[in-house]
Short mmCIF file of C-alpha atoms in Angstrom, two decimals:
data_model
loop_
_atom_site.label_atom_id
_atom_site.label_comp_id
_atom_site.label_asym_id
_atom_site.label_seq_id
_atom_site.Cartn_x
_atom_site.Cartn_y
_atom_site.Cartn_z
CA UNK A 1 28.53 9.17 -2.36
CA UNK A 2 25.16 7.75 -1.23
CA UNK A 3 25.43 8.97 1.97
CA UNK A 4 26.83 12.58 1.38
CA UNK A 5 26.98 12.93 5.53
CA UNK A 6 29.10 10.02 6.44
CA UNK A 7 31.99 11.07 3.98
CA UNK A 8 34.96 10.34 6.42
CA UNK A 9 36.61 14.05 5.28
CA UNK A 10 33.49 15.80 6.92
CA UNK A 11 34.34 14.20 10.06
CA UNK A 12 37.89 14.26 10.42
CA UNK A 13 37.31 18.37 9.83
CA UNK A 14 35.25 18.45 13.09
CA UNK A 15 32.10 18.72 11.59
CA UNK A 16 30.19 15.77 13.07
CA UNK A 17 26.92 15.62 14.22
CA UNK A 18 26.53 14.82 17.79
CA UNK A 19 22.59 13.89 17.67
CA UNK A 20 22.92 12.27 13.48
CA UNK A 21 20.87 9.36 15.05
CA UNK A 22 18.59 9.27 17.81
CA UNK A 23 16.35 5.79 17.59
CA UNK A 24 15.05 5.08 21.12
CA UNK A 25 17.06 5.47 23.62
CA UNK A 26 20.16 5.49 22.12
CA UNK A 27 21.62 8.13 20.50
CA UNK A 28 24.57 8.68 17.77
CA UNK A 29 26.58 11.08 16.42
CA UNK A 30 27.27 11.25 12.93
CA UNK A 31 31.20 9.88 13.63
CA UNK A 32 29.94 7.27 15.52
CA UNK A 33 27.43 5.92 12.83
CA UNK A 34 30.41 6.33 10.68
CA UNK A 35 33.06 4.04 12.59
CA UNK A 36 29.96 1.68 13.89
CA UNK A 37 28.99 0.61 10.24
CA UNK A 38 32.53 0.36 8.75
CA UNK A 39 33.48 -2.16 11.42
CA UNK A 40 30.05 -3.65 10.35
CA UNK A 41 31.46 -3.33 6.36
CA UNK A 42 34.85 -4.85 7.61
CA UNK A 43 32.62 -8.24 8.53
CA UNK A 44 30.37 -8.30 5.89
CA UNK A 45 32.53 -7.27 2.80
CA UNK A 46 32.57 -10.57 1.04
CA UNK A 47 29.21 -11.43 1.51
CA UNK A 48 26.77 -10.93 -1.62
CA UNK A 49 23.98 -10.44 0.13
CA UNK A 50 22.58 -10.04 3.66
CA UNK A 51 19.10 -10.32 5.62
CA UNK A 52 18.80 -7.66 7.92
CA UNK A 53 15.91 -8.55 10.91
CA UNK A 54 14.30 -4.66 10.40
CA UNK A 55 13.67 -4.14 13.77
CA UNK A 56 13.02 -0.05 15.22
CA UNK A 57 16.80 -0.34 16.34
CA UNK A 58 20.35 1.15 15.98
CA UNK A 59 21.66 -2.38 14.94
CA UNK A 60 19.36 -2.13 11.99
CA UNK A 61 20.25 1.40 11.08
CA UNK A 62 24.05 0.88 11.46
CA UNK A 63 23.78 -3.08 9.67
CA UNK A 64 22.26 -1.39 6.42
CA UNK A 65 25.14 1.59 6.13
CA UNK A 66 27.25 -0.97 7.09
CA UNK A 67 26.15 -2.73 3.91
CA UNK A 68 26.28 0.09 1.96
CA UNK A 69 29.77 1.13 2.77
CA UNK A 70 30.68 -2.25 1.68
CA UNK A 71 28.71 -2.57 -1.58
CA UNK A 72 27.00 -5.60 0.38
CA UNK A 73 23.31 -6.07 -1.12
CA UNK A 74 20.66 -5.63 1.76
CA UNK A 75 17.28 -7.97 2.36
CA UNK A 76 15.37 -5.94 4.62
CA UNK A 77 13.65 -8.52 6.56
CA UNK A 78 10.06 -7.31 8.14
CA UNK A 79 10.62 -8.34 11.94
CA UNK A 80 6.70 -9.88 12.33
CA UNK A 81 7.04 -12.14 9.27
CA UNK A 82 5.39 -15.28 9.59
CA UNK A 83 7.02 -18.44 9.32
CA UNK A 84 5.56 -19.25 5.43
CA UNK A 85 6.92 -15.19 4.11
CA UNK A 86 10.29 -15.68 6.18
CA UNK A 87 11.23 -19.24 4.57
CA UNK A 88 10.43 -17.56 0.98
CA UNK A 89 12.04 -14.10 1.23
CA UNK A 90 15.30 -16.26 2.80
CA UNK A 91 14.78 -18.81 -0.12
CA UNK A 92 14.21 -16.34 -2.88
CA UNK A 93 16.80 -13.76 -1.84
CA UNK A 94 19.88 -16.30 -1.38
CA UNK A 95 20.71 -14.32 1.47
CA UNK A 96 24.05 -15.74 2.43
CA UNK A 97 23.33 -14.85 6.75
CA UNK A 98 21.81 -12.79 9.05
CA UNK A 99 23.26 -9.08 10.05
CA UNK A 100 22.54 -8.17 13.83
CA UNK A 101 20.03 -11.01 15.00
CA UNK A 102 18.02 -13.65 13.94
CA UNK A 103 14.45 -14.32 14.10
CA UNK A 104 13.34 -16.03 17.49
CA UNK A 105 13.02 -19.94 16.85
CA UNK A 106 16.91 -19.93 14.92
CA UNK A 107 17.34 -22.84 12.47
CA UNK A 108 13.70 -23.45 12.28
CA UNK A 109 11.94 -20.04 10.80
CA UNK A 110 15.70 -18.14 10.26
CA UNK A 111 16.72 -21.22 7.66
CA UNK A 112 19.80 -22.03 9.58
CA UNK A 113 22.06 -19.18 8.47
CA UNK A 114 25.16 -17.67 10.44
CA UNK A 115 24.43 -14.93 12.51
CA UNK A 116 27.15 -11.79 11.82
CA UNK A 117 26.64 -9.57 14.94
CA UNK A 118 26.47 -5.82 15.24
CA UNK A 119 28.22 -3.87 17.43
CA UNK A 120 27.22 -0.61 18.66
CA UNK A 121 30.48 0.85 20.19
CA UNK A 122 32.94 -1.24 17.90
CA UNK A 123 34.66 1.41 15.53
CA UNK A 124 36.86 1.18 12.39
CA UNK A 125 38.15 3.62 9.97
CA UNK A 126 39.03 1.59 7.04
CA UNK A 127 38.26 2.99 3.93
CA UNK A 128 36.29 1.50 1.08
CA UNK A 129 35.49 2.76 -2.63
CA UNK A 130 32.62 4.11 -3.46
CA UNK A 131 30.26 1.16 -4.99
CA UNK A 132 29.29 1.43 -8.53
CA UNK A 133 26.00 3.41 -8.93
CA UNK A 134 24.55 0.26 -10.60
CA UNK A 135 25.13 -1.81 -7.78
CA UNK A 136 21.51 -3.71 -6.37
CA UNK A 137 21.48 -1.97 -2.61
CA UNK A 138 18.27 -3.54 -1.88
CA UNK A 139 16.09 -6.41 -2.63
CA UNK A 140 13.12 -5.61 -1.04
CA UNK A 141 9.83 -7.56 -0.81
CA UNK A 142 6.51 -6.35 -2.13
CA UNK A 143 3.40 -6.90 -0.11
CA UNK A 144 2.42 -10.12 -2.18
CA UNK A 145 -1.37 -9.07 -3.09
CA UNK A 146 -1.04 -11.02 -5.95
CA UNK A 147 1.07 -14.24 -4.64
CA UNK A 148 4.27 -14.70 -2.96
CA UNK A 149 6.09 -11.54 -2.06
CA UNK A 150 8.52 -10.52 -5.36
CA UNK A 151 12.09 -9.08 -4.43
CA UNK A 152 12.61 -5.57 -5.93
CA UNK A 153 16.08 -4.77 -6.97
CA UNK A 154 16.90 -1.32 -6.21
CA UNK A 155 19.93 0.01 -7.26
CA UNK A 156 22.11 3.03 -5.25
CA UNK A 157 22.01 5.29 -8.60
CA UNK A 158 17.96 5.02 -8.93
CA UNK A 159 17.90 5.92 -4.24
CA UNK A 160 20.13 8.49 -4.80
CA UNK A 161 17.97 9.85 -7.88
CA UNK A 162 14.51 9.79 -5.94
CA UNK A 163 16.09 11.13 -2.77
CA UNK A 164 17.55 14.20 -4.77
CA UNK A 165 14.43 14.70 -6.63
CA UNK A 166 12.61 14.75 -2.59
CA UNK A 167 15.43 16.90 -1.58
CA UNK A 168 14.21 19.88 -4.31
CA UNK A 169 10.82 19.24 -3.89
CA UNK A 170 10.85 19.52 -0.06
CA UNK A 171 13.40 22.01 0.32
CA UNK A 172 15.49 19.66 2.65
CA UNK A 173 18.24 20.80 4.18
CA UNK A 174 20.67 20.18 6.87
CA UNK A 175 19.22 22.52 9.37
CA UNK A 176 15.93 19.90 9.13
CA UNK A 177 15.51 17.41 12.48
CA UNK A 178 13.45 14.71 10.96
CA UNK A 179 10.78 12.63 13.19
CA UNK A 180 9.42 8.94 12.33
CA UNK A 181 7.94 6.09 13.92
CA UNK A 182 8.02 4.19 10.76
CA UNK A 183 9.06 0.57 9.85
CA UNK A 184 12.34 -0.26 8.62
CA UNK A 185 12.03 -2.24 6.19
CA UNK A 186 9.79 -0.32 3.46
CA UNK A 187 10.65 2.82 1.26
CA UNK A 188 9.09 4.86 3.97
CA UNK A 189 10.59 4.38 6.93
CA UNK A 190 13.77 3.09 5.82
CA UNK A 191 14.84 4.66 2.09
CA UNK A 192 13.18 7.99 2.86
CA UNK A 193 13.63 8.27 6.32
CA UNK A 194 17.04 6.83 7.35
CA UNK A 195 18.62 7.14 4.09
CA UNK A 196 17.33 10.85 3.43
CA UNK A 197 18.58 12.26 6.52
CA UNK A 198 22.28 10.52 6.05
CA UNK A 199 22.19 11.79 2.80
CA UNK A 200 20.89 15.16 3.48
CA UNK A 201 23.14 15.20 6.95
CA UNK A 202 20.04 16.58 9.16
CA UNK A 203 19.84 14.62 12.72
CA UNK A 204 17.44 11.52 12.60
CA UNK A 205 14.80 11.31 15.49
CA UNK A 206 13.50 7.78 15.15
CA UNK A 207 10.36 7.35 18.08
CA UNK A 208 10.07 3.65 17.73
CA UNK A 209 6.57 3.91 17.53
CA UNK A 210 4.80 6.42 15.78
CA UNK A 211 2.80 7.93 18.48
CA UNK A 212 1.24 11.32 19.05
CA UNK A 213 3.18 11.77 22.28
CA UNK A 214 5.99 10.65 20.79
CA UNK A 215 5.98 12.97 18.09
CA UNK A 216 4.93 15.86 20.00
CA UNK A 217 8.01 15.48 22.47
CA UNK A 218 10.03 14.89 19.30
CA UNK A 219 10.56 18.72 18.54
CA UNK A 220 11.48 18.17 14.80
CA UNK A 221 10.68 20.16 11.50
CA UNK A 222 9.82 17.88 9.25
CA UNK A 223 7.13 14.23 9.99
CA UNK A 224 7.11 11.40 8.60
CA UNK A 225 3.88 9.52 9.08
CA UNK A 226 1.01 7.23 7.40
CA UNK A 227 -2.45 8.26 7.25
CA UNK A 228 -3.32 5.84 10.80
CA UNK A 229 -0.88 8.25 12.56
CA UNK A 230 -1.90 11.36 11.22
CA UNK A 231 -5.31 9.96 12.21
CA UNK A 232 -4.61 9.44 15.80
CA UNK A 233 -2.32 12.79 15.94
CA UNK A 234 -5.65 14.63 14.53
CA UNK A 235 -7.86 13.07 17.65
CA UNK A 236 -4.89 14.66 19.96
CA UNK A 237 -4.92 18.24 20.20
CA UNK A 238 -2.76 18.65 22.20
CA UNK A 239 -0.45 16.39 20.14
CA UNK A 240 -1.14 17.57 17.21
CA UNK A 241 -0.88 21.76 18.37
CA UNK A 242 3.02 20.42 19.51
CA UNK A 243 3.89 20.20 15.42
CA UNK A 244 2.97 23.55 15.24
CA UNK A 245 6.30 24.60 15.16
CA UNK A 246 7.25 21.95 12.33
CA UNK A 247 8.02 22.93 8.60
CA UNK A 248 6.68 19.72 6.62
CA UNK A 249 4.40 17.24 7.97
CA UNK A 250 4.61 14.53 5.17
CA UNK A 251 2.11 11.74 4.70
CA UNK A 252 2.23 8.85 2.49
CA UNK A 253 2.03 5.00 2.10
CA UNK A 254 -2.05 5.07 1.75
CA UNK A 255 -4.44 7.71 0.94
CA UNK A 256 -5.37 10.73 3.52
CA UNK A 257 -8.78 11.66 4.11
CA UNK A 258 -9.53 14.01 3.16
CA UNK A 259 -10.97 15.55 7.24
CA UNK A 260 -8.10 14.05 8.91
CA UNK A 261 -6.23 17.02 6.32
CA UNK A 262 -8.52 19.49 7.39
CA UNK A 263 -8.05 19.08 11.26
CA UNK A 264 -4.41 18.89 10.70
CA UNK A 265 -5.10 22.26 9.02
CA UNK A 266 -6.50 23.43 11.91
CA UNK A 267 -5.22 21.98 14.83
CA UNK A 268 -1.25 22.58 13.39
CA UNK A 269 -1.53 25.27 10.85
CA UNK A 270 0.18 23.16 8.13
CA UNK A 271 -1.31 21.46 5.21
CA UNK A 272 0.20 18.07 5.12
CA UNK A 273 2.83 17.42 2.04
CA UNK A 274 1.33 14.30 -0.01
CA UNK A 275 3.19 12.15 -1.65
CA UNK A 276 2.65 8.93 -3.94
CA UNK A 277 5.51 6.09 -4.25
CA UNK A 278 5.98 2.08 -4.73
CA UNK A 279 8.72 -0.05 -3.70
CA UNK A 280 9.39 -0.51 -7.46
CA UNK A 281 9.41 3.54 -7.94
CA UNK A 282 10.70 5.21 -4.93
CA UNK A 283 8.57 8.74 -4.39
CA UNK A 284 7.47 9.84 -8.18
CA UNK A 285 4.68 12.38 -7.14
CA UNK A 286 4.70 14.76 -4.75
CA UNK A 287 3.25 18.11 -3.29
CA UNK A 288 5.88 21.27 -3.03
CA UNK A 289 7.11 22.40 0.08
CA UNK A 290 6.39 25.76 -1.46
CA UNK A 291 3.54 24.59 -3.63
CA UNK A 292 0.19 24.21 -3.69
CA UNK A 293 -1.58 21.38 -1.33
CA UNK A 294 -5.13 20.06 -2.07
CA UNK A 295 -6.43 17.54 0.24
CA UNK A 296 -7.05 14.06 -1.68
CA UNK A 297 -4.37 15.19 -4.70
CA UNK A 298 -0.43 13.90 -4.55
CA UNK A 299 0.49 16.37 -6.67
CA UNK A 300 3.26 16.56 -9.57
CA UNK A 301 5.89 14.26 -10.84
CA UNK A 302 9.47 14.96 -9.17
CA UNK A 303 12.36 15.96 -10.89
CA UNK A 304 12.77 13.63 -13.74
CA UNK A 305 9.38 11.74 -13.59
CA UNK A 306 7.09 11.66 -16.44
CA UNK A 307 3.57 9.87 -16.23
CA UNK A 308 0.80 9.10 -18.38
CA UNK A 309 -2.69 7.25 -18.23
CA UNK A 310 -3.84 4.44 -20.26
CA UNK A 311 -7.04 2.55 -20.47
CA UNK A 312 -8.10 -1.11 -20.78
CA UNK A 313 -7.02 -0.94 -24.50
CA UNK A 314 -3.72 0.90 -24.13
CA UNK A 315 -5.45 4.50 -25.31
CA UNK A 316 -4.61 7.96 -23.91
CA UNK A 317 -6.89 9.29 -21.22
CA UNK A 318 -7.66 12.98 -20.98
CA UNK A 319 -5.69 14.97 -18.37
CA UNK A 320 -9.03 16.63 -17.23
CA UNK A 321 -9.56 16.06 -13.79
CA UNK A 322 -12.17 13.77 -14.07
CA UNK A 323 -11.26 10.80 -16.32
CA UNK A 324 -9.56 7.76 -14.81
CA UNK A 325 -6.81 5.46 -16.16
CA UNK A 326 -4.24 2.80 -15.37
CA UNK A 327 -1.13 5.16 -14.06
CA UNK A 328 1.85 4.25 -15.73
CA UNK A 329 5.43 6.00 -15.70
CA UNK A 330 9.35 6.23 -16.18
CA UNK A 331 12.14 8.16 -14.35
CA UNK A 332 15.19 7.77 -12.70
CA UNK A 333 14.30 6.39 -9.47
CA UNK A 334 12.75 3.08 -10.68
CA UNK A 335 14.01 -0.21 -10.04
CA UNK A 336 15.91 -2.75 -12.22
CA UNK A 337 13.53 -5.56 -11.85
CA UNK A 338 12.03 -8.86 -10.27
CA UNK A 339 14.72 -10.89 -8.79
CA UNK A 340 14.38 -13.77 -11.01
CA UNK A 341 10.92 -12.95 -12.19
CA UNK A 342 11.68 -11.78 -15.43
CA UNK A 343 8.36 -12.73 -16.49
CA UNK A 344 6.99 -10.32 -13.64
CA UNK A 345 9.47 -7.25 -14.63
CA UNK A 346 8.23 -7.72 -18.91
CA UNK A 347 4.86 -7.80 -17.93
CA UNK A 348 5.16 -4.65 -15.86
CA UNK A 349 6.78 -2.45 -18.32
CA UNK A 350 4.69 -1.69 -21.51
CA UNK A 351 6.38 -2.07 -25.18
CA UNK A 352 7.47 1.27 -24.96
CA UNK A 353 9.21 1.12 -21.20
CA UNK A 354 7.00 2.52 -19.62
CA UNK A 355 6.01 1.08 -15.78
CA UNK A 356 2.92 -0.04 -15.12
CA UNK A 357 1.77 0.85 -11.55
CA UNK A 358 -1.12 -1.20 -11.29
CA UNK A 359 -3.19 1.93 -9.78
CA UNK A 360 -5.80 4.16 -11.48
CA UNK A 361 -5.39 8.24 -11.11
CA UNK A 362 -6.81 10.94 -12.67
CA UNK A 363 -4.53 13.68 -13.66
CA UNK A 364 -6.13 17.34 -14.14
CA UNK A 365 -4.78 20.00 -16.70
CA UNK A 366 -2.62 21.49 -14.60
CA UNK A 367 -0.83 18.07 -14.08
CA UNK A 368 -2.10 17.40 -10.53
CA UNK A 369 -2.34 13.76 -9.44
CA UNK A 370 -5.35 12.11 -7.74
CA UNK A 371 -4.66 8.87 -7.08
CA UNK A 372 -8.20 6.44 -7.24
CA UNK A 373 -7.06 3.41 -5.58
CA UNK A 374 -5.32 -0.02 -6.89
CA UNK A 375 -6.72 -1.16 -10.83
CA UNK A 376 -7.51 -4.46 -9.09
CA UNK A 377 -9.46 -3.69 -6.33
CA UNK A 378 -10.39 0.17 -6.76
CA UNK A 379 -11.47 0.58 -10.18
CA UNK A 380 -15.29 -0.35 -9.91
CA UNK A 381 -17.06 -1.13 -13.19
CA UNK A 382 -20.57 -0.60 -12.55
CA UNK A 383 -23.20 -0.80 -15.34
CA UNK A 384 -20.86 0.77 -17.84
CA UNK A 385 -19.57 3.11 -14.98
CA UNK A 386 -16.50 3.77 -13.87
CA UNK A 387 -16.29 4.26 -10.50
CA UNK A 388 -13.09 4.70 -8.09
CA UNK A 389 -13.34 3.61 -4.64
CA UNK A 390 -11.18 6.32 -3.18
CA UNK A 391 -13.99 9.10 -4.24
CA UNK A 392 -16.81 7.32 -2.48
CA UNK A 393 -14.67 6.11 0.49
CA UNK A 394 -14.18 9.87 0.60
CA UNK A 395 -17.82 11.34 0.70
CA UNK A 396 -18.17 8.46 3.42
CA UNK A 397 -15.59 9.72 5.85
CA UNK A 398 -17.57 13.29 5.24
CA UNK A 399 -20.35 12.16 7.39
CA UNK A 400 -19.18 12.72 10.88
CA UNK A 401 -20.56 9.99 11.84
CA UNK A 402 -17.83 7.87 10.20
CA UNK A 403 -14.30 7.12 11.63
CA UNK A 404 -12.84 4.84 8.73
CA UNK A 405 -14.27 3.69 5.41
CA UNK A 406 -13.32 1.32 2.34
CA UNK A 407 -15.15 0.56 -0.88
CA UNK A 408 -14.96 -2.38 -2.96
CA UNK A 409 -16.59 -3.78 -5.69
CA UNK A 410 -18.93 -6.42 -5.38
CA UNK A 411 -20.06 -8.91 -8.21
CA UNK A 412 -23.15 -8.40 -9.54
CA UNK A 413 -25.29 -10.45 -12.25
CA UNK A 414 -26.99 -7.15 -13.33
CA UNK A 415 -24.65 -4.45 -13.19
CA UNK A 416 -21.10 -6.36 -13.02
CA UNK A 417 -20.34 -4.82 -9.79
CA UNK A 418 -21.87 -2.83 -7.38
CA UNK A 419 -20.34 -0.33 -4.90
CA UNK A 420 -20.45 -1.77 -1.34
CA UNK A 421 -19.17 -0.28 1.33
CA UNK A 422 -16.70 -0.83 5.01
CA UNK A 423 -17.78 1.72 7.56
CA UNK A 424 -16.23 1.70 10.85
CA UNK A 425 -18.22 4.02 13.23
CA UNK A 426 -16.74 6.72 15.51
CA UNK A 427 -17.49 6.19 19.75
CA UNK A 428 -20.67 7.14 20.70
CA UNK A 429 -22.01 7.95 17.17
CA UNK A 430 -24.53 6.59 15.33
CA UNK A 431 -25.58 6.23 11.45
CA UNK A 432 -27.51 3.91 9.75
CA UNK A 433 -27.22 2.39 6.38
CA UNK A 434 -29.40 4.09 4.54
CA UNK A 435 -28.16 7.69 6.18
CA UNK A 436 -24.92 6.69 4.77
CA UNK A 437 -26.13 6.09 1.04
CA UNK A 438 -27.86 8.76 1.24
CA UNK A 439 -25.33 11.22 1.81
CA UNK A 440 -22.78 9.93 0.07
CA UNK A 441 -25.67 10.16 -3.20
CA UNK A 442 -26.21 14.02 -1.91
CA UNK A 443 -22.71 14.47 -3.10
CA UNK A 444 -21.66 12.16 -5.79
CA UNK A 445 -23.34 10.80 -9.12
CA UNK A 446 -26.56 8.69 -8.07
CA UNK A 447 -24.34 5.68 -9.72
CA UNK A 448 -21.85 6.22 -7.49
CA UNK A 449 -23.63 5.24 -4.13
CA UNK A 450 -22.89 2.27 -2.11
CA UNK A 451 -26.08 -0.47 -2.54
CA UNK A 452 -24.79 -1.84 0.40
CA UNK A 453 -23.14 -1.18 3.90
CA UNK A 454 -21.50 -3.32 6.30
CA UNK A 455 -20.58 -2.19 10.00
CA UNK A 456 -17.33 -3.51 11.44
CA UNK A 457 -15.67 -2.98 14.55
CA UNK A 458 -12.02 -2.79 12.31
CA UNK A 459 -10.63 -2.37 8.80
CA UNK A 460 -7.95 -5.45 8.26
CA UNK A 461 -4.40 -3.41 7.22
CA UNK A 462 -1.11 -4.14 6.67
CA UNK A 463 2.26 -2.15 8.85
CA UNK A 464 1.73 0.65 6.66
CA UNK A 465 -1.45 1.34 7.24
CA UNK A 466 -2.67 0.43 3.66
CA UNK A 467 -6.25 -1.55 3.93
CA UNK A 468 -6.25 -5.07 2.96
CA UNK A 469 -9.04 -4.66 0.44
CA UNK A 470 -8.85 -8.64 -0.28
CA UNK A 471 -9.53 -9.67 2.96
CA UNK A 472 -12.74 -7.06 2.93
CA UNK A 473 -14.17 -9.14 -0.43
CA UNK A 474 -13.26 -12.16 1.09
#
């Protein structure tokens, strides 16, 4: 099964969990999940597919296993979609109604569908077959960088693949209590962290928001948490001292800089697990749980994961630290396509199947992973250079001066682009431009320094925490 923990056998022996879910204030045990979400399957079973509002609640939680049990497909829906995303995710999907709740304003932004409730403390014991492991679970929506969001069919053989592979390479186990703030309705928050721990059958502590104080009054083993937390955990002591006790602290979704690592380091005693993952991929690179962790590396390919790099002509790149290609891959855990789009899903898979990421890494001998930034926006071509963004915005955010950074290339009639960089300054510190240039071209390649920096009170980001490098060039 998908979800080993909610096998109805397990319970019926006694062996339920009485904490398996814990989001908020309300709390679960595994049984309950179990009866909740088959009365949910019992309403939903002839349905093709559902939208599910992703809010931080049990009704989400139990609407998605409910789906699952069924074999229902899932569109997770994220709950602060405009009006413009939320007509085209409903329109694309051909979800048939809502699960749980509706977006506020009904017919007008929710695209008059029926609304199939969820009931917390309804119970039903029916039992359904297992789904066929090729069976779409979810059709998720990418971030739409490039134009409208693009649904991502992910199928309940390639979850259950990645989430094994995480399993090994974390050492997961049932006697883990997982804690996460995270959205529902990414890979993050929702595949990894309500999926794992059902699958795994550890107890779920879900915080609703990711806080430090939240997490610190969690008491779990392993956290789940984007660089912006493990930011504001990091400039908490006391916070982050309270994970002390933890086994993994696990960050993901965008880079981590490389000194909000260092006072994790030191303020928790753990070196933070990195990890690397699309919604198109599921997790494909990770650090070990009894591995070796380098701050600013994601480490190896999981079980059944092989990757390459390519450059602008399709040519192998050297695996020597240093060099810097297009990322591409294949493994288990990938999706089956665009829904659709099958223009989209050819032109990211090259002649020989292999997935194009769309991000530029370097990959040293020993077949660790350094991931530069997105091919689009990250891969600077400078003079004949070729420059990643992630490096510099790295050597920025080593001045202490600097509390966030992000690098993008600039056009330029000379040199085709020049490095320019974001700097948001930390409270009552000071730098000036040139300080900054300077010390970032004490440390890198003199071609490598920013020719410009602009002071802003903010980075623009998305709900993951990724920076919305578009919006910077704009």
């Amino acid at each position: 099964m998908l979800l080993n923990s909610l096998n109805p056998y397990t319970v019926a022996r006694g062996d339920d969990i009485p904490d398996a879910v814990t989001i908020g204030d309300v709390i679960l045990s595994r049984s309950d999940v179990l009866g909740a979400a088959t009365s949910v399957a019992e309403r939903v079973a002839r349905a093709d597919r559902v939208a599910v509002l992703a809010k931080p609640n049990a009704t989400t939680i139990l609407a998605i296993v409910g789906c699952l049990i069924a074999g229902v497909t899932v569109v997770p829906v994220p709950p602060d979609s405009g009006p413009d995303e939320l007509a085209h995710i409903l329109r694309d999907s051909g979800a048939q109604a809502w699960l749980g709740e509706a977006p506020e304003g009904g017919v007008v932004q929710g695209g008059d569908l029926p609304v199939v409730p969820v009931r917390l403390h309804a119970r039903s014991w029916h039992s359904y077959p297992e789904p066929d492991p090729s069976h779409i679970a979810f059709i998720m929506y990418t971030s739409g960088t490039t134009g409208p969001p693009k649904g991502v069919l992910m199928s309940r053989r390639a979850i259950a693949a990645g989430l094994d592979a995480l399993i090994e390479a974390w050492q997961w186990t049932a006697r883990d209590v997982l804690v996460h703030g995270l959205p529902l309705f990414h890979v993050h928050g929702l595949i990894l962290g309500v999926l794992g721990p059902l699958r795994v059958g550890n107890p779920l502590i879900h915080t609703v928001k990711p806080t430090p104080d939240a997490y610190a009054a969690a008491g779990g083993t392993m956290y789940f948490g984007v660089p912006t937390v493990w930011s504001r955990i990091a400039a908490n002591p006391d916070a982050a001292r309270a994970l002390s006790g933890a086994r993994l602290l696990v960050s993901g979704s965008a880079p981590l800089p490389v000194p909000v690592f260092e006072q994790l380091v030191e303020l928790t005693g753990h070196a933070p697990i990195e990890r690397y993952g699309m919604s198109e991929t599921l997790i494909t690179l990770s650090t070990r749980a009894a591995g070796e962790r380098r701050p600013g590396w994601v480490g190896v390919p999981v079980r059944g994961v092989e990757t390459r790099l390519r450059d602008e002509n399709g040519a192998d790149v050297p695996n020597d630290g240093e060099s810097i290609g297009g990322l591409q891959l294949r493994g288990p855990m990938l999706f089956d396509g665009y829904l659709d789009r099958p223009d989209a899903t050819a032109d990211a898979r090259t002649e020989d199947g292999w997935f194009k990421t769309g991000d530029v890494a370097v990959i040293d001998p020993e077949g660790f992973h350094r991931i530069v930034g997105r091919e689009s926006t990250d891969l600077i071509k400078s003079g004949g250079y070729r420059i990643g963004a992630g490096e510099v915005e790295t050597a920025l955010l080593g001045h202490p001066s600097v509390a966030e950074a992000a690098v993008i290339g600039a056009p330029d009639s000379d040199l085709g682009q020049v490095v320019v960089g974001f700097v948001v300054l930390r409270e009552g510190l000071g730098a000036s431009e040139s300080d900054l240039i300077d010390h970032v071209a004490a440390g890198l390649s003199a071609h490598k320094r920013p020719r410009r920096i602009s002071f802003v009170e903010s980075l623009p980001r998305n709900a993951l925490g990724k920076v919305q490098k578009k919006l910077l060039g704009e």
